[in-house]
Coordinates of C-alpha atoms in Angstrom, one line a residue:
M1 CA 29.2 78.3 -92.8
F2 CA 27.0 75.2 -92.6
G3 CA 24.2 76.7 -94.8
E4 CA 26.8 77.7 -97.4
I5 CA 28.2 74.2 -97.5
L6 CA 24.7 72.8 -98.1
D7 CA 23.8 75.4 -100.8
G8 CA 27.2 74.8 -102.5
S9 CA 26.6 71.1 -102.5
F10 CA 23.2 71.5 -104.2
Q11 CA 24.7 73.9 -106.7
G12 CA 27.6 71.6 -107.5
I13 CA 25.2 68.7 -108.2
R14 CA 22.8 70.9 -110.3
R15 CA 25.6 72.3 -112.4
N16 CA 27.3 68.9 -112.9
A17 CA 24.4 66.6 -112.8
K18 CA 25.7 64.1 -115.4
A19 CA 29.1 63.7 -113.6
M20 CA 27.8 63.7 -110.0
L21 CA 24.7 61.5 -110.5
G22 CA 26.4 59.2 -113.0
A23 CA 29.2 58.5 -110.4
G24 CA 26.5 58.2 -107.7
I25 CA 24.6 55.6 -109.7
L26 CA 27.8 53.6 -110.3
A27 CA 28.5 53.7 -106.5
Q28 CA 25.0 52.4 -105.8
S29 CA 24.8 49.9 -108.7
L30 CA 26.5 47.0 -106.8
S31 CA 24.1 47.0 -103.9
A32 CA 21.1 47.6 -106.1
I33 CA 21.9 44.7 -108.4
L34 CA 22.7 42.4 -105.5
A35 CA 19.4 43.3 -103.8
A36 CA 17.4 42.6 -107.0
V37 CA 19.2 39.3 -107.7
L38 CA 18.8 38.1 -104.1
T39 CA 15.1 39.0 -103.9
G40 CA 14.5 37.3 -107.3
V41 CA 16.4 34.1 -106.3
V42 CA 14.6 33.9 -102.9
A43 CA 11.2 34.5 -104.6
T44 CA 11.6 31.9 -107.3
S45 CA 13.3 29.2 -105.2
S46 CA 11.8 29.5 -101.8
G47 CA 10.3 26.0 -102.1
S48 CA 13.6 24.3 -103.1
I49 CA 15.4 26.2 -100.3
E50 CA 12.9 24.9 -97.7
S51 CA 13.2 21.3 -99.0
W52 CA 17.0 21.6 -99.0
A53 CA 17.0 22.9 -95.4
R54 CA 15.0 19.9 -94.2
T55 CA 17.6 17.4 -95.6
A56 CA 20.8 19.4 -95.2
S57 CA 23.4 18.2 -92.7
R58 CA 25.3 20.5 -90.3
A59 CA 28.3 20.5 -92.6
D60 CA 26.1 21.6 -95.6
V61 CA 24.7 24.5 -93.5
A62 CA 28.1 25.4 -92.2
S63 CA 29.6 25.5 -95.7
L64 CA 26.7 27.6 -96.9
G65 CA 27.2 30.0 -94.0
I66 CA 30.9 30.3 -94.7
G67 CA 30.2 30.9 -98.4
L68 CA 27.8 33.6 -97.6
M69 CA 30.2 35.3 -95.2
V70 CA 33.0 35.2 -97.8
T71 CA 30.7 36.6 -100.5
F72 CA 29.6 39.4 -98.1
A73 CA 33.2 40.2 -97.2
F74 CA 34.2 40.3 -100.9
L75 CA 31.3 42.5 -101.9
S76 CA 32.0 44.8 -98.9
I77 CA 35.7 45.2 -99.9
L78 CA 34.7 45.8 -103.5
S79 CA 32.2 48.4 -102.3
V80 CA 34.8 50.2 -100.3
F81 CA 37.2 50.3 -103.3
M82 CA 34.4 51.7 -105.5
S83 CA 33.4 54.2 -102.9
V84 CA 36.9 55.6 -102.4
V85 CA 37.6 55.8 -106.2
L86 CA 34.3 57.4 -106.9
Q87 CA 34.6 59.9 -104.0
G88 CA 38.0 61.0 -105.4
A89 CA 36.5 61.3 -108.9
M90 CA 33.5 63.3 -107.7
V91 CA 35.7 65.9 -106.0
V92 CA 36.8 67.1 -109.5
P93 CA 33.4 68.6 -110.6
V94 CA 32.8 70.1 -107.2
A95 CA 36.2 71.8 -107.2
R96 CA 35.7 73.1 -110.7
S97 CA 32.2 74.3 -109.8
V98 CA 33.8 76.6 -107.2
L99 CA 35.0 78.6 -110.2
N100 CA 31.7 78.1 -112.1
R101 CA 33.4 75.6 -114.6
P102 CA 30.9 72.9 -115.6
T103 CA 32.2 69.3 -115.8
G104 CA 30.7 66.4 -117.7
F105 CA 31.1 62.7 -116.9
R106 CA 33.8 62.1 -119.5
R107 CA 35.7 65.2 -118.5
M108 CA 35.6 64.1 -114.9
L109 CA 37.0 60.6 -115.8
S110 CA 39.7 62.1 -118.0
L111 CA 40.9 64.4 -115.2
V112 CA 40.8 61.7 -112.5
R113 CA 42.3 58.9 -114.6
P114 CA 45.9 59.5 -113.6
R115 CA 45.0 59.3 -109.9
I116 CA 43.0 56.1 -110.0
G117 CA 46.0 54.0 -109.1
A118 CA 46.6 56.2 -106.0
L119 CA 42.9 56.0 -105.0
I120 CA 43.0 52.2 -105.3
R121 CA 46.1 52.1 -103.1
L122 CA 44.3 54.4 -100.6
A123 CA 41.3 52.1 -100.6
A124 CA 43.7 49.1 -100.0
V125 CA 45.3 50.8 -97.0
L126 CA 41.9 51.7 -95.5
V127 CA 40.6 48.2 -96.0
A128 CA 43.7 46.6 -94.5
A129 CA 43.5 49.0 -91.5
A130 CA 39.8 48.1 -91.0
V131 CA 40.4 44.4 -91.2
A132 CA 43.4 44.6 -88.8
T133 CA 41.2 46.7 -86.3
M134 CA 38.4 44.2 -86.5
A135 CA 40.8 41.3 -85.9
L136 CA 42.3 43.1 -82.9
F137 CA 38.8 43.7 -81.5
F138 CA 37.7 40.1 -81.8
A139 CA 41.1 38.9 -80.4
V140 CA 40.6 41.1 -77.3
I141 CA 37.1 39.8 -76.8
V142 CA 38.3 36.2 -77.1
L143 CA 41.0 36.9 -74.5
L144 CA 38.5 38.5 -72.2
F145 CA 36.1 35.6 -72.3
S146 CA 38.9 33.0 -72.0
N147 CA 40.7 34.6 -69.1
V148 CA 38.1 36.7 -67.2
R149 CA 35.1 34.4 -68.1
G150 CA 31.8 35.7 -66.7
A151 CA 33.1 39.1 -65.9
G152 CA 34.3 39.5 -69.5
A153 CA 30.7 40.1 -70.6
L154 CA 30.6 43.2 -68.5
L155 CA 33.6 44.6 -70.3
V156 CA 32.4 43.9 -73.9
I157 CA 29.9 46.8 -74.1
P158 CA 32.3 49.5 -73.0
L159 CA 35.0 48.0 -75.2
M160 CA 32.6 48.1 -78.2
M161 CA 31.7 51.7 -77.4
G162 CA 35.4 52.6 -77.1
F163 CA 36.1 51.0 -80.5
A164 CA 33.1 52.8 -82.0
V165 CA 34.4 56.2 -80.7
L166 CA 37.9 55.5 -82.0
F167 CA 36.5 54.5 -85.4
V168 CA 34.4 57.7 -85.7
W169 CA 37.4 59.8 -84.6
V170 CA 39.7 58.3 -87.2
A171 CA 37.1 58.3 -89.9
I172 CA 36.6 62.1 -89.5
K173 CA 40.3 62.7 -89.4
L174 CA 40.8 60.8 -92.7
M175 CA 37.6 61.9 -94.4
V176 CA 39.2 64.2 -97.0
A177 CA 42.0 61.9 -98.0
P178 CA 40.5 61.0 -101.4
A179 CA 40.1 64.7 -102.2
A180 CA 43.7 65.3 -101.2
V181 CA 45.0 62.4 -103.3
V182 CA 43.2 63.7 -106.4
I183 CA 43.5 67.5 -106.1
E184 CA 47.0 67.7 -104.7
E185 CA 48.4 64.6 -106.6
L186 CA 49.5 62.9 -103.4
G187 CA 50.2 59.2 -102.8
A188 CA 48.0 57.1 -100.5
L189 CA 49.9 57.5 -97.3
A190 CA 50.7 61.2 -98.1
G191 CA 46.9 61.7 -98.7
L192 CA 46.1 60.2 -95.3
R193 CA 48.7 62.4 -93.6
R194 CA 47.4 65.5 -95.4
S195 CA 43.8 64.8 -94.3
W196 CA 45.0 64.3 -90.8
T197 CA 46.7 67.7 -90.9
L198 CA 43.8 69.6 -92.6
T199 CA 41.2 68.3 -90.1
R200 CA 43.3 69.4 -87.1
A201 CA 41.3 71.9 -84.9
N202 CA 38.2 71.3 -87.0
W203 CA 37.2 67.9 -85.9
W204 CA 34.0 68.8 -84.1
R205 CA 32.9 71.1 -86.9
I206 CA 33.4 68.4 -89.5
L207 CA 31.6 65.8 -87.3
G208 CA 28.6 68.1 -86.8
I209 CA 28.2 68.8 -90.5
T210 CA 28.7 65.2 -91.5
L211 CA 26.3 64.0 -88.9
V212 CA 23.5 66.4 -89.8
V213 CA 24.0 65.7 -93.5
G214 CA 23.9 62.0 -92.9
I215 CA 20.7 62.2 -90.9
L216 CA 19.1 64.5 -93.5
V217 CA 20.0 62.1 -96.3
A218 CA 18.8 59.0 -94.3
V219 CA 15.4 60.6 -93.5
I220 CA 14.8 61.7 -97.1
T221 CA 15.8 58.3 -98.4
Q222 CA 13.5 56.5 -96.1
V223 CA 10.6 58.8 -96.9
V224 CA 11.0 58.0 -100.6
L225 CA 11.7 54.3 -100.1
I226 CA 8.9 53.4 -97.7
P227 CA 6.2 53.7 -100.3
A228 CA 8.3 51.7 -102.7
S229 CA 8.8 48.9 -100.1
M230 CA 5.0 48.7 -99.8
L231 CA 4.4 48.1 -103.5
P232 CA 4.7 44.3 -103.5
T233 CA 1.9 43.9 -100.8
V234 CA -0.4 46.4 -102.5
L235 CA 0.1 45.2 -106.1
S236 CA -0.2 41.6 -105.2
G237 CA -3.6 42.2 -103.7
V238 CA -4.7 44.4 -106.6
V239 CA -3.2 42.8 -109.7
S240 CA -3.3 39.1 -108.7
P241 CA -5.5 38.6 -105.6
H242 CA -6.1 34.9 -106.4
G243 CA -3.1 34.2 -108.5
G244 CA -0.9 31.1 -108.1
S245 CA 2.6 30.9 -106.8
G246 CA 4.1 31.4 -110.2
Q247 CA 2.3 34.7 -110.7
G248 CA 3.2 35.8 -107.2
A249 CA 6.8 35.0 -107.8
A250 CA 6.9 36.9 -111.1
L251 CA 5.2 39.9 -109.5
T252 CA 7.7 39.8 -106.6
V253 CA 10.7 39.7 -109.0
T254 CA 9.3 42.6 -111.1
I255 CA 8.6 44.8 -108.0
S256 CA 12.0 43.9 -106.6
I257 CA 13.7 45.1 -109.7
I258 CA 11.6 48.4 -109.8
T259 CA 12.4 48.9 -106.1
A260 CA 16.1 48.3 -106.6
V261 CA 16.1 50.9 -109.5
V262 CA 14.3 53.4 -107.4
G263 CA 16.6 52.7 -104.4
A264 CA 19.7 53.1 -106.6
L265 CA 18.4 56.5 -108.0
V266 CA 17.6 57.8 -104.5
G267 CA 20.9 56.5 -103.1
A268 CA 22.8 58.0 -106.0
V269 CA 21.4 61.5 -105.2
G270 CA 22.2 61.0 -101.5
Y271 CA 25.7 59.7 -102.2
A272 CA 26.4 62.6 -104.6
F273 CA 25.2 65.1 -102.0
Q274 CA 27.3 63.6 -99.2
T275 CA 30.4 63.5 -101.5
S276 CA 29.8 67.0 -102.6
V277 CA 29.7 68.1 -98.9
M278 CA 33.0 66.3 -98.3
A279 CA 34.6 68.0 -101.3
L280 CA 33.5 71.4 -100.2
L281 CA 34.7 70.7 -96.7
Y282 CA 38.1 69.9 -98.2
M283 CA 38.1 73.1 -100.2
D284 CA 37.0 75.1 -97.1
L285 CA 39.8 73.6 -95.0
R286 CA 42.4 74.5 -97.5
M287 CA 41.1 78.0 -97.7
R288 CA 41.4 78.3 -93.9
K289 CA 44.8 76.8 -93.7
D290 CA 46.5 77.4 -97.1
G291 CA 44.8 80.6 -98.3
L292 CA 43.4 78.6 -101.3
D293 CA 40.6 81.2 -101.7
I294 CA 43.2 83.9 -102.8
V295 CA 44.6 81.5 -105.4
L296 CA 41.1 80.7 -106.7
L297 CA 40.3 84.4 -106.9
R298 CA 43.4 84.9 -108.9
D299 CA 42.6 82.0 -111.2
L300 CA 39.1 83.3 -111.7
E301 CA 40.3 86.7 -112.7
T302 CA 43.0 85.5 -115.0
G303 CA 41.2 82.5 -116.4
A304 CA 44.2 80.3 -115.8
D305 CA 44.0 76.6 -116.6
P306 CA 40.4 76.5 -117.6
D307 CA 40.5 72.7 -118.3
G308 CA 42.4 71.7 -115.1
I309 CA 41.4 71.1 -111.5
P310 CA 41.4 74.3 -109.3
G311 CA 43.8 74.1 -106.4
R312 CA 46.1 71.5 -107.9
N313 CA 49.0 73.9 -108.4
A314 CA 48.3 76.0 -105.4
G315 CA 50.9 74.3 -103.2
T316 CA 50.3 72.3 -100.0
G317 CA 51.3 72.7 -96.5
S318 CA 52.1 76.4 -96.8
T319 CA 50.2 79.6 -97.5
P320 CA 50.5 81.5 -100.8
Y321 CA 51.5 84.7 -99.0
P322 CA 53.8 85.1 -96.1
G323 CA 52.1 85.5 -92.8
Y324 CA 48.6 84.8 -94.2
G325 CA 46.1 84.2 -91.3
T326 CA 48.9 84.3 -88.7
A327 CA 48.7 87.8 -87.3
P328 CA 46.3 88.5 -84.5
G329 CA 42.9 89.3 -85.9
A330 CA 44.1 88.5 -89.4
W331 CA 41.6 87.6 -92.1
P332 CA 40.0 85.0 -92.3
Y333 CA 40.1 84.2 -88.6
G334 CA 39.5 87.7 -87.4
R335 CA 36.2 88.2 -89.3

């Protein structure tokens, strides 16, 4: 149930705090460092930027814009790769916590290391698919405006809504692919197919849980970050009310670093919680479709493979016992 998913996610983070929060901090480090550096550069060179803007030609402005777009695209792709790899890694402590087996950061890395290549290939496939979809979307818009002209503007909004709905639908269908790649030792394409199969007939349930968790994390994050975002204004009036531009810039840089660190910590907790929910959804789907819960109970009673990943040798695509969950009113569907 939804409450059990939330409780299990909190328990997984609490029992494996070093692994979950450490990976979460790694996932948020890129954006935190970028935000701190960007704020510091803007604060210390605002005057030179203004003077450059007055004398810059259109070619200079265009080259700067292209450079910023390329940098943003590169950092976005790098962030996607890091996110997919770390999501796959963070599935390991969650899966082990189902059997009450604690997992440290080093243990998590050692268990997921053989699957890093497959996770990187999975990220490459997802990035290539996203880029191809965006290119197709912009190509369709260009064709609309070039052929239909004024009426094309009326079709852009429903077209954007259609692409957004398609994106959400596919994202939910492929959400547990990193978990399948790590736990079941599948390749990139096989992991995508496995996620597509596992989420069948559970799409709305997964969407509801993911949406509620995302809203919950966003609200809590904003509640924590709003006071931090007000620190520069408050401290500049208290610490240096009549200070010069140099003191103001130094204070802005210091506060931006502190804010970036706080944002990274809060984001790490939220990222760990969302990833834990995804991992538990994967385990839940396998229990419903493969009878993984029976295998886990057997492993818990026998203590088999205490240093491995639960569910790795349970088999995929078939249930551990003939006819499991298929008879009318059979457990677990007849509860």
